[in-house]
Amino acid sequence: MRLLYQLHRWPGVILAAVMFVWFASGVVIMYAPSTTPTVEAQWRHAPLLDPQAGWLSAGDAWARSAAQRQADHPATSAEGNRGGNARKRGALADVLASARLVRRAGAPYWLFEDGSGARYAVSAIDASLHRFDAAQAQEVAAQWLDEPASAVSVLEAFDTGAYVRNYENLAPFYRLGVADSSTEIIVSARTGDVIRVTDRVDRVLFWTGNWVHLFRYLDAIGLEGDARRHILTWTALATVIVTLVGLIIAWIRWRPRWGNKPQYSQGRVQPYRTWSGRWHFWSGLIGGVIALTWISSGFLTNLPWQVFTAANLNRDEAARYLGNAQPESLRTWQPHAFGPEGALTVELAWSRVGDEAVLHAIDSDGNRRVLDGGAPLSTDAVLAAVGRVAGKAPSAQVLQTDYDAYYYRRHQQTANDRPLPVLRVDLGDAAGTRVYVDPQTGRVLSRQDTSRRFYRWAFSALHHWDFGWLYARPLWDGWMLLWLGFGLTMSATSLVLAYKRIARTARSRNVQTDTAIGAEIVAAASAPTPASVPEAPLAEPTLAKPGIAAATGAAAGPVVGPAVNPAANPAVG
């Protein structure tokens, strides 16, 4: 039992602070707005496309920019060659993954993404590869914010940072500010896309929420990537152990009146007299199980062994899904002036699966329409694409018109993130793999198998509580805030108890030190001094008699020491 106390007490001194930060930042994350613009917001803020005859088709722009794209691709740069996957990325660079025609800073561009994830802006006029300069970034930001360009200024140009994590394929970036405002906007120099739009409150919520929750501050001292994830993972595991031990201790020390154990003094059912001890006991006993589910599920999401399959296709799988064919319509269709029905169009987007392609015109409200009498993607093309990835033909498919336990919308997701209806394709394999595909665009939205379904309940359900009627607001808010409150109380009182124990230990050591010093002073004061010690009287010097000296052969001289009494020693004389 003593070992349990020590295991819970001393590691808890440090881990209580970590838990407090996790629970507090969890509250912030619940209500912090997303600073990444949604696709719907991008359409809403985009300038009208107003396509003109003579602009290049997507196929022409892609083919004519091949040499420029190859020279600009990370696989052919010094930085890309240091990686070990340069050859693989180079092969995927020939796959056209997406093509969108937009207007940026007054000019039309095809925005391409290749199979390796590299992004490019290619002029729809002359197929030249384009990088947006600071002045054009100002124009993009001013268009988005509906401000004059003179009110927007470039604060810095940069390549990496916490705000652009997961957008590395859009680097470099410009950070721009608005005069007399705390608003800042980040624009990609590679594509002209707006990456972040924040004000001062948004930035405070980001730094006190997601940034501290995921230990992002370790990136600032060089512990980024795997190093940060490992620290986060093993810290979570240590916290799981300490919390579990605390629960065991609480159950052992709880003595309810209906139980067989006698109560503590004054009829208490728990052993603590101080307010901090009582609050820590009850918040841990009641909220400890939920806290344990949060921490243990957080540990699962960062497991270093990659035991769970991914919900999304990797680059190789996505390339196989799309196939290498370029449909003729994608190669030859050229933009032209629209009639009144296309006056509000802000983007043209090609969707391709295998040898089929469809072109959508998208307006500022996010409405889609198929252009020029094109046909939607066929179910057969989608099934063949899924089969290329799986290595076998699907066993069943159904057009699903509602969400289920594995395909659903999170609170901050939009209809474009999780569209309905959705085509659900079952592979009928041993893992029970199921793929969800957007029938309009052919985009793979999610992949679920046995491993992923376990992860959905072991992590997402126990960390976000995003299932069933519980996920409906405001019920979900009340549930989360209740248990986060217990977690905050438990960790805050842990800090109070730790402070009290450390202070008590320090005082005890000071008292022991003072007592020892006092004892030494008293001992020194009571010890006899040399002046008070009685001394033996010194004997008078005695001169040896000549007879004695002659008999012994000693030299005549003073004898120092007690006087010799000849009468007392017959041998002398």
Coordinates of C-alpha atoms in Angstrom, one line a residue:
M1 CA 0.0 0.0 0.0
R2 CA 2.9 2.3 0.8
L3 CA 4.2 1.8 -2.7
L4 CA 0.9 2.8 -4.2
Y5 CA 1.0 6.1 -2.2
Q6 CA 4.5 6.9 -3.3
L7 CA 3.7 6.1 -6.9
H8 CA 0.6 8.3 -6.8
R9 CA 2.1 11.1 -4.7
W10 CA 5.5 12.0 -6.1
P11 CA 5.0 11.6 -9.9
G12 CA 1.7 13.3 -9.3
V13 CA 3.5 16.4 -8.2
I14 CA 4.7 16.9 -11.8
L15 CA 1.9 15.3 -13.7
A16 CA -0.8 17.3 -11.9
A17 CA 0.4 20.4 -13.7
V18 CA 0.3 18.6 -17.1
M19 CA -3.2 17.3 -16.4
F20 CA -4.4 20.8 -15.4
V21 CA -3.0 22.2 -18.7
W22 CA -4.7 19.4 -20.6
F23 CA -8.1 20.0 -19.0
A24 CA -8.0 23.8 -19.2
S25 CA -6.8 23.7 -22.9
G26 CA -9.6 21.2 -23.6
V27 CA -12.2 23.8 -22.6
V28 CA -10.5 26.3 -24.9
I29 CA -10.5 23.8 -27.8
M30 CA -14.2 23.2 -27.4
Y31 CA -15.1 26.8 -28.2
A32 CA -12.1 28.1 -30.1
P33 CA -13.2 28.8 -33.7
S34 CA -11.3 27.3 -36.6
T35 CA -8.8 29.7 -38.1
T36 CA -8.5 27.7 -41.2
P37 CA -11.0 28.9 -43.8
T38 CA -13.4 26.3 -45.0
V39 CA -13.9 25.5 -48.7
E40 CA -17.3 27.3 -48.4
A41 CA -15.5 30.4 -47.0
Q42 CA -13.0 30.3 -49.8
W43 CA -15.7 30.3 -52.4
R44 CA -17.6 33.0 -50.6
H45 CA -14.6 35.4 -50.6
A46 CA -13.3 34.5 -54.1
P47 CA -13.5 36.9 -56.9
L48 CA -15.7 36.1 -59.9
L49 CA -13.9 33.9 -62.4
D50 CA -15.3 35.5 -65.6
P51 CA -13.7 32.9 -68.0
Q52 CA -12.7 34.0 -71.4
A53 CA -12.1 32.3 -74.7
G54 CA -8.5 31.6 -75.4
W55 CA -7.6 30.4 -71.9
L56 CA -5.8 27.1 -71.9
S57 CA -7.5 23.8 -71.0
A58 CA -6.3 22.0 -67.9
G59 CA -4.6 19.3 -70.1
D60 CA -2.7 21.9 -72.2
A61 CA -1.6 23.8 -69.1
W62 CA -0.5 20.6 -67.4
A63 CA 1.5 19.3 -70.4
R64 CA 3.1 22.6 -71.3
S65 CA 4.2 23.3 -67.7
A66 CA 5.8 19.8 -67.2
A67 CA 9.4 20.9 -67.4
Q68 CA 8.9 23.8 -65.0
R69 CA 7.0 21.6 -62.5
Q70 CA 9.7 19.0 -62.6
A71 CA 12.4 21.6 -61.9
D72 CA 10.3 23.0 -59.0
H73 CA 9.2 19.6 -57.5
P74 CA 10.7 18.8 -54.1
A75 CA 11.9 15.4 -55.3
T76 CA 14.3 17.2 -57.6
S77 CA 15.5 19.8 -55.1
A78 CA 18.4 19.5 -52.7
E79 CA 16.0 19.4 -49.8
G80 CA 13.8 16.7 -51.4
N81 CA 16.7 14.5 -52.3
R82 CA 17.8 14.3 -48.7
G83 CA 14.6 12.3 -48.0
G84 CA 14.9 8.7 -49.3
N85 CA 11.6 8.8 -51.2
A86 CA 12.7 11.2 -54.0
R87 CA 12.2 8.5 -56.7
K88 CA 8.8 7.6 -55.5
R89 CA 7.7 11.2 -55.3
G90 CA 9.1 11.8 -58.8
A91 CA 6.9 9.0 -60.2
L92 CA 3.8 10.3 -58.5
A93 CA 4.5 13.8 -59.9
D94 CA 3.2 12.6 -63.3
V95 CA -0.2 11.9 -61.8
L96 CA -2.7 14.7 -62.1
A97 CA -4.7 14.5 -58.8
S98 CA -6.8 17.7 -59.1
A99 CA -7.2 20.7 -61.3
R100 CA -9.1 24.0 -60.4
L101 CA -9.4 27.1 -62.4
V102 CA -9.5 30.3 -60.3
R103 CA -8.8 34.0 -60.5
R104 CA -6.0 35.3 -58.2
A105 CA -4.8 38.9 -58.1
G106 CA -6.7 39.7 -61.3
A107 CA -5.2 36.8 -63.4
P108 CA -6.5 33.3 -64.2
Y109 CA -4.6 30.2 -62.9
W110 CA -4.9 26.5 -63.0
L111 CA -4.2 25.2 -59.5
F112 CA -2.8 21.7 -59.9
E113 CA -2.0 19.0 -57.3
D114 CA 0.0 16.0 -58.4
G115 CA 0.1 12.5 -57.0
S116 CA 2.9 13.3 -54.5
G117 CA 0.9 16.2 -53.0
A118 CA 2.9 19.0 -54.6
R119 CA 0.9 22.1 -55.5
Y120 CA 1.3 24.5 -58.4
A121 CA -0.2 27.6 -59.9
V122 CA 0.0 27.6 -63.7
S123 CA -1.1 30.5 -65.8
A124 CA -4.2 29.8 -67.9
I125 CA -2.8 32.3 -70.4
D126 CA 0.7 31.0 -71.2
A127 CA 1.2 27.9 -69.0
S128 CA 4.0 29.6 -67.0
L129 CA 4.6 28.4 -63.4
H130 CA 3.8 31.2 -61.1
R131 CA 4.8 32.3 -57.6
F132 CA 2.8 35.1 -56.0
D133 CA 4.9 38.0 -54.8
A134 CA 4.3 40.3 -51.8
A135 CA 2.2 42.8 -53.9
Q136 CA -0.1 40.0 -55.2
A137 CA -0.4 38.5 -51.7
Q138 CA -1.6 42.0 -50.6
E139 CA -4.2 42.0 -53.3
V140 CA -5.4 38.5 -52.4
A141 CA -5.7 39.5 -48.7
A142 CA -7.5 42.7 -49.6
Q143 CA -10.0 40.8 -51.7
W144 CA -10.7 38.4 -48.9
L145 CA -11.0 41.0 -46.2
D146 CA -12.9 43.5 -48.5
E147 CA -10.3 46.1 -47.6
P148 CA -8.3 48.5 -49.9
A149 CA -4.9 47.1 -50.8
S150 CA -3.3 50.1 -49.1
A151 CA -4.8 49.0 -45.8
V152 CA -3.0 45.6 -45.9
S153 CA 0.8 45.3 -45.4
V154 CA 3.2 42.3 -45.4
L155 CA 4.5 41.6 -41.9
E156 CA 6.8 38.7 -42.9
A157 CA 7.6 36.0 -45.4
F158 CA 8.3 32.6 -43.9
D159 CA 8.4 28.8 -44.7
T160 CA 7.4 27.0 -41.5
G161 CA 5.6 27.6 -38.2
A162 CA 2.8 26.5 -35.9
Y163 CA 0.1 28.3 -37.9
V164 CA 1.0 26.5 -41.2
R165 CA 1.5 23.0 -39.9
N166 CA 0.1 20.4 -42.3
Y167 CA 0.3 23.0 -45.1
E168 CA 4.0 22.4 -46.0
N169 CA 3.1 21.7 -49.7
L170 CA 1.9 25.3 -49.9
A171 CA 5.1 27.0 -48.6
P172 CA 6.4 29.7 -48.7
F173 CA 3.9 32.0 -47.0
Y174 CA 3.2 35.7 -46.4
R175 CA 1.8 36.9 -43.1
L176 CA -0.1 40.2 -43.7
G177 CA -1.8 42.6 -41.3
V178 CA -4.6 45.2 -41.6
A179 CA -4.1 48.7 -40.5
D180 CA -5.8 49.7 -37.2
S181 CA -6.9 46.1 -36.6
S182 CA -5.6 43.0 -35.0
T183 CA -6.6 40.9 -38.0
E184 CA -3.8 38.9 -39.7
I185 CA -4.1 36.7 -42.8
I186 CA -1.6 34.1 -44.1
V187 CA -1.4 33.6 -47.9
S188 CA 0.4 30.9 -49.8
A189 CA 3.0 32.2 -52.2
R190 CA 2.8 28.9 -54.2
T191 CA -1.0 29.0 -55.0
G192 CA -2.4 32.3 -53.6
D193 CA -4.7 30.4 -51.3
V194 CA -5.6 31.9 -47.9
I195 CA -4.4 29.6 -45.2
R196 CA -5.3 31.4 -42.0
V197 CA -7.4 34.4 -40.9
T198 CA -7.1 35.4 -37.3
D199 CA -7.6 38.2 -34.9
R200 CA -6.0 38.7 -31.5
V201 CA -8.6 36.6 -29.7
D202 CA -8.2 33.8 -32.2
R203 CA -4.5 33.7 -31.7
V204 CA -4.8 33.7 -27.9
L205 CA -7.2 30.8 -28.1
F206 CA -4.8 29.0 -30.4
W207 CA -1.8 29.4 -28.2
T208 CA -3.8 28.5 -25.0
G209 CA -5.7 25.7 -26.7
N210 CA -4.3 23.4 -29.4
W211 CA -0.7 24.6 -29.1
V212 CA -0.3 23.7 -25.4
H213 CA -2.6 20.7 -25.5
L214 CA -0.4 18.9 -28.0
F215 CA 2.9 20.1 -26.6
R216 CA 3.6 22.2 -29.6
Y217 CA 5.8 24.4 -27.5
L218 CA 8.4 21.7 -27.8
D219 CA 8.8 22.5 -31.4
A220 CA 10.3 25.9 -30.5
I221 CA 13.2 24.2 -28.8
G222 CA 13.9 21.7 -31.5
L223 CA 11.9 18.8 -30.2
E224 CA 9.6 18.5 -33.1
G225 CA 8.1 15.7 -35.1
D226 CA 8.7 12.3 -33.7
A227 CA 10.5 13.6 -30.6
R228 CA 7.5 15.7 -29.6
R229 CA 5.1 12.9 -30.2
H230 CA 7.2 10.5 -28.2
I231 CA 7.3 12.9 -25.2
L232 CA 3.5 13.4 -25.5
T233 CA 2.9 9.6 -25.7
W234 CA 5.0 8.6 -22.7
T235 CA 3.8 11.5 -20.6
A236 CA 0.2 10.4 -21.3
L237 CA 1.1 6.8 -20.3
A238 CA 2.7 8.0 -17.0
T239 CA -0.4 10.0 -16.3
V240 CA -2.6 7.0 -17.0
I241 CA -0.7 5.0 -14.4
V242 CA -0.8 7.7 -11.8
T243 CA -4.5 8.3 -12.3
L244 CA -5.3 4.6 -12.2
V245 CA -3.3 4.3 -8.9
G246 CA -5.2 7.3 -7.5
L247 CA -8.5 5.6 -8.3
I248 CA -7.4 2.4 -6.6
I249 CA -6.4 4.4 -3.5
A250 CA -9.6 6.3 -3.5
W251 CA -11.7 3.1 -3.7
I252 CA -9.7 1.5 -0.9
R253 CA -9.9 4.6 1.4
W254 CA -13.6 5.3 0.8
R255 CA -15.7 4.0 3.6
P256 CA -19.4 4.5 2.8
R257 CA -21.9 4.1 5.6
W258 CA -23.5 1.1 4.0
G259 CA -20.2 -0.7 3.8
N260 CA -18.4 -3.0 6.3
K261 CA -15.5 -0.7 7.0
P262 CA -15.8 1.6 10.1
Q263 CA -15.9 5.3 9.3
Y264 CA -13.2 7.8 10.1
S265 CA -13.4 10.1 13.1
Q266 CA -16.5 12.4 13.2
G267 CA -18.3 9.9 10.9
R268 CA -16.3 10.9 7.8
V269 CA -16.3 8.4 4.9
Q270 CA -13.0 9.7 3.6
P271 CA -9.8 10.4 5.5
Y272 CA -9.1 14.0 4.8
R273 CA -9.8 17.0 7.1
T274 CA -8.5 19.8 4.9
W275 CA -10.6 21.3 2.1
S276 CA -8.0 20.5 -0.5
G277 CA -7.8 16.9 0.5
R278 CA -11.6 16.5 0.5
W279 CA -12.0 18.1 -2.9
H280 CA -9.2 16.1 -4.4
F281 CA -10.7 12.8 -3.0
W282 CA -14.2 13.4 -4.2
S283 CA -13.3 14.9 -7.6
G284 CA -10.9 11.9 -8.2
L285 CA -13.4 9.3 -7.0
I286 CA -16.3 10.8 -9.1
G287 CA -14.4 12.1 -12.1
G288 CA -11.4 9.9 -12.2
V289 CA -12.9 7.3 -14.5
I290 CA -13.8 9.9 -17.2
A291 CA -10.3 11.5 -16.7
L292 CA -8.8 8.1 -17.2
T293 CA -10.7 7.6 -20.4
W294 CA -9.6 11.0 -21.8
I295 CA -5.9 10.4 -21.0
S296 CA -5.8 6.7 -22.1
S297 CA -7.5 7.6 -25.4
G298 CA -5.1 10.4 -25.9
F299 CA -2.3 7.9 -25.4
L300 CA -3.7 5.7 -28.1
T301 CA -3.8 8.4 -30.7
N302 CA 0.0 8.9 -30.5
L303 CA 1.0 5.2 -30.3
P304 CA 4.5 5.0 -31.9
W305 CA 3.9 1.5 -33.3
Q306 CA 1.2 2.5 -35.9
V307 CA -1.1 -0.3 -34.9
F308 CA -4.1 1.4 -36.4
T309 CA -4.8 1.7 -40.1
A310 CA -5.2 5.2 -41.6
A311 CA -8.7 6.6 -42.4
N312 CA -7.5 8.2 -45.6
L313 CA -5.7 6.8 -48.6
N314 CA -1.9 7.3 -48.7
R315 CA -0.3 8.9 -51.7
D316 CA 0.4 5.6 -53.5
E317 CA -3.2 4.4 -52.9
A318 CA -4.7 7.7 -54.1
A319 CA -2.6 7.5 -57.3
R320 CA -3.9 3.9 -57.9
Y321 CA -7.4 5.1 -57.2
L322 CA -7.3 7.9 -59.8
G323 CA -5.4 5.8 -62.4
N324 CA -2.9 7.1 -65.0
A325 CA -5.4 7.9 -67.7
Q326 CA -6.2 11.5 -68.7
P327 CA -9.7 11.6 -70.1
E328 CA -10.1 13.4 -73.4
S329 CA -12.5 16.0 -72.0
L330 CA -9.9 17.1 -69.4
R331 CA -7.3 17.5 -72.1
T332 CA -9.3 19.4 -74.7
W333 CA -12.1 21.3 -72.9
Q334 CA -11.3 25.0 -73.1
P335 CA -12.8 27.8 -71.0
H336 CA -15.1 30.2 -72.6
A337 CA -17.5 33.0 -71.7
F338 CA -20.5 31.9 -69.7
G339 CA -24.0 33.1 -70.1
P340 CA -26.1 34.6 -67.3
E341 CA -26.3 31.3 -65.5
G342 CA -22.6 31.3 -64.9
A343 CA -22.3 35.0 -63.9
L344 CA -21.6 34.1 -60.2
T345 CA -19.1 31.3 -60.9
V346 CA -15.9 31.6 -58.9
E347 CA -14.2 28.3 -59.7
L348 CA -14.1 25.5 -62.2
A349 CA -13.1 22.1 -60.8
W350 CA -12.3 18.9 -62.6
S351 CA -13.1 15.6 -60.9
R352 CA -11.4 12.5 -62.3
V353 CA -11.7 8.8 -61.6
G354 CA -10.0 6.4 -64.1
D355 CA -10.9 7.4 -67.6
E356 CA -13.9 9.4 -66.6
A357 CA -13.9 13.1 -65.7
V358 CA -16.5 15.7 -64.9
L359 CA -16.2 19.5 -64.8
H360 CA -18.2 21.4 -62.1
A361 CA -18.8 25.2 -62.1
I362 CA -19.0 26.4 -58.5
D363 CA -20.6 29.7 -57.5
S364 CA -19.9 31.9 -54.4
D365 CA -22.7 30.1 -52.5
G366 CA -21.1 26.7 -53.1
N367 CA -23.7 25.5 -55.6
R368 CA -22.3 23.1 -58.2
R369 CA -23.5 22.4 -61.7
V370 CA -22.0 20.1 -64.4
L371 CA -20.8 22.1 -67.4
D372 CA -21.5 21.6 -71.0
G373 CA -23.8 18.7 -70.7
G374 CA -21.3 16.5 -69.1
A375 CA -22.3 13.4 -67.2
P376 CA -21.7 12.7 -63.5
L377 CA -19.1 10.1 -62.6
S378 CA -20.5 6.6 -63.0
T379 CA -20.8 4.2 -60.1
D380 CA -18.9 1.6 -62.2
A381 CA -15.9 4.0 -62.5
V382 CA -15.9 4.5 -58.7
L383 CA -16.1 0.7 -58.0
A384 CA -13.3 0.0 -60.4
A385 CA -11.2 2.6 -58.7
V386 CA -11.8 1.1 -55.2
G387 CA -11.0 -2.3 -56.6
R388 CA -7.6 -1.0 -57.9
V389 CA -6.7 0.1 -54.4
A390 CA -8.0 -3.0 -52.6
G391 CA -6.7 -5.5 -55.2
K392 CA -10.2 -7.1 -55.4
A393 CA -13.6 -6.2 -56.7
P394 CA -16.1 -4.7 -54.1
S395 CA -18.8 -7.1 -52.9
A396 CA -21.5 -4.5 -52.4
Q397 CA -22.4 -0.8 -52.6
V398 CA -25.2 1.4 -51.4
L399 CA -26.1 5.1 -51.8
Q400 CA -26.3 6.2 -48.2
T401 CA -28.5 9.2 -47.4
D402 CA -27.8 9.6 -43.7
Y403 CA -24.8 9.5 -41.4
D404 CA -23.8 6.4 -39.4
A405 CA -21.6 5.7 -36.4
Y406 CA -18.4 5.8 -38.6
Y407 CA -19.3 8.4 -41.2
Y408 CA -20.6 11.6 -39.5
R409 CA -20.0 15.3 -39.2
R410 CA -18.0 16.7 -36.3
H411 CA -19.2 20.1 -34.9
Q412 CA -16.8 22.2 -36.9
Q413 CA -17.1 20.2 -40.1
T414 CA -19.2 21.5 -43.0
A415 CA -21.4 19.7 -45.5
N416 CA -18.6 19.8 -48.0
D417 CA -16.4 17.9 -45.5
R418 CA -19.0 15.2 -45.0
P419 CA -21.4 15.4 -47.9
L420 CA -24.6 13.4 -48.3
P421 CA -25.6 11.3 -50.1
V422 CA -22.5 9.2 -49.9
L423 CA -21.6 6.0 -51.8
R424 CA -20.7 3.3 -49.3
V425 CA -18.6 0.5 -50.9
D426 CA -18.0 -2.8 -49.0
L427 CA -15.0 -4.9 -50.0
G428 CA -16.2 -8.1 -48.2
D429 CA -12.7 -8.9 -47.0
A430 CA -11.6 -10.3 -43.7
A431 CA -11.1 -6.9 -42.2
G432 CA -14.6 -5.8 -43.2
T433 CA -13.2 -2.8 -45.1
R434 CA -15.8 -0.2 -46.0
V435 CA -15.0 2.9 -48.2
Y436 CA -17.1 6.1 -48.3
V437 CA -17.0 8.0 -51.6
D438 CA -18.5 11.3 -52.7
P439 CA -20.5 10.3 -55.8
Q440 CA -20.4 13.9 -57.2
T441 CA -16.6 14.2 -57.2
G442 CA -15.3 10.7 -56.7
R443 CA -13.4 11.9 -53.6
V444 CA -12.6 9.2 -51.0
L445 CA -14.0 10.6 -47.8
S446 CA -13.2 7.8 -45.3
R447 CA -12.0 4.2 -45.1
Q448 CA -13.1 1.9 -42.2
D449 CA -11.9 -1.6 -41.3
T450 CA -11.8 -3.6 -38.1
S451 CA -8.8 -1.7 -36.8
R452 CA -10.2 1.7 -37.6
R453 CA -13.6 0.9 -36.1
F454 CA -11.8 -0.1 -32.9
Y455 CA -9.9 3.2 -33.0
R456 CA -13.2 5.1 -33.5
W457 CA -14.5 3.8 -30.2
A458 CA -11.3 3.6 -28.3
F459 CA -10.1 7.1 -29.2
S460 CA -12.8 9.3 -30.8
A461 CA -15.8 8.1 -28.8
L462 CA -13.9 8.3 -25.4
H463 CA -12.0 11.5 -26.2
H464 CA -14.6 13.6 -28.0
W465 CA -17.8 11.8 -26.9
D466 CA -19.1 12.2 -30.4
F467 CA -21.7 9.5 -30.7
G468 CA -25.5 9.2 -30.6
W469 CA -27.8 11.6 -28.9
L470 CA -24.9 12.6 -26.5
Y471 CA -23.3 14.6 -29.4
A472 CA -26.2 16.9 -29.8
R473 CA -25.7 20.4 -28.4
P474 CA -26.2 21.7 -25.8
L475 CA -26.3 18.3 -24.1
W476 CA -22.8 17.6 -25.3
D477 CA -21.5 20.9 -23.9
G478 CA -23.0 20.2 -20.5
W479 CA -21.5 16.7 -20.4
M480 CA -18.1 17.8 -21.4
L481 CA -18.0 20.8 -19.1
L482 CA -19.1 18.7 -16.1
W483 CA -16.3 16.2 -16.4
L484 CA -13.7 18.8 -17.4
G485 CA -14.7 20.6 -14.2
F486 CA -14.0 17.5 -12.2
G487 CA -10.7 17.1 -14.0
L488 CA -9.7 20.7 -13.3
T489 CA -10.7 20.3 -9.7
M490 CA -8.8 17.1 -9.3
S491 CA -5.6 18.4 -10.9
A492 CA -5.8 21.9 -9.2
T493 CA -6.1 20.3 -5.7
S494 CA -3.3 18.0 -6.6
L495 CA -1.1 21.1 -7.1
V496 CA -2.3 22.5 -3.8
L497 CA -1.6 19.3 -1.9
A498 CA 1.8 19.1 -3.6
Y499 CA 2.6 22.7 -2.6
K500 CA 1.6 22.0 1.0
R501 CA 3.6 18.8 1.2
I502 CA 6.7 20.4 -0.2
A503 CA 6.3 23.4 2.1
R504 CA 5.8 21.1 5.1
T505 CA 8.8 19.1 4.1
A506 CA 10.9 22.2 3.7
R507 CA 9.7 23.6 7.1
S508 CA 10.5 20.2 8.8
R509 CA 14.0 20.2 7.4
N510 CA 14.5 23.8 8.5
V511 CA 13.3 22.9 12.0
Q512 CA 15.6 19.9 12.1
T513 CA 18.5 22.0 10.9
D514 CA 17.7 24.8 13.5
T515 CA 17.4 22.1 16.2
A516 CA 20.7 20.6 15.3
I517 CA 22.4 24.0 15.2
G518 CA 20.8 24.9 18.6
A519 CA 22.0 21.7 20.1
E520 CA 25.5 22.4 18.9
I521 CA 25.4 25.9 20.4
V522 CA 24.1 24.6 23.8
A523 CA 26.7 21.9 23.9
A524 CA 29.4 24.3 23.1
A525 CA 28.2 26.8 25.7
S526 CA 28.0 24.1 28.5
A527 CA 31.4 22.5 27.7
P528 CA 34.2 23.4 30.2
T529 CA 36.7 25.9 29.0
P530 CA 40.5 25.4 29.3
A531 CA 40.6 28.1 32.1
S532 CA 38.2 26.2 34.3
V533 CA 40.0 22.8 34.1
P534 CA 42.0 22.3 37.4
E535 CA 45.7 21.7 36.6
A536 CA 48.0 19.5 38.5
P537 CA 50.7 21.4 40.5
L538 CA 54.0 21.5 38.8
A539 CA 56.7 19.7 40.9
E540 CA 59.6 21.7 42.1
P541 CA 62.8 20.9 40.2
T542 CA 65.1 18.6 42.4
L543 CA 68.8 18.4 42.0
A544 CA 70.1 14.9 42.0
K545 CA 72.6 14.1 44.8
P546 CA 76.1 13.4 43.7
G547 CA 76.1 9.9 45.1
I548 CA 73.0 9.0 43.2
A549 CA 74.4 10.3 40.0
A550 CA 77.6 8.4 40.4
A551 CA 75.8 5.2 41.2
T552 CA 73.6 5.4 38.1
G553 CA 75.9 7.0 35.8
A554 CA 73.5 9.8 35.1
A555 CA 74.7 13.2 34.3
A556 CA 74.3 15.7 37.0
G557 CA 71.4 18.1 36.3
P558 CA 67.9 18.9 37.3
V559 CA 65.4 16.1 37.2
V560 CA 62.0 17.2 36.0
G561 CA 59.1 15.4 37.5
P562 CA 57.8 14.4 40.9
A563 CA 60.4 14.5 43.6
V564 CA 61.8 11.1 44.5
N565 CA 61.6 10.1 48.2
P566 CA 64.5 8.0 49.0
A567 CA 62.8 6.6 52.0
A568 CA 59.9 5.3 49.9
N569 CA 62.2 3.5 47.5
P570 CA 64.8 1.3 49.1
A571 CA 66.6 0.8 45.8
V572 CA 67.5 4.4 45.7
G573 CA 70.0 5.7 48.2

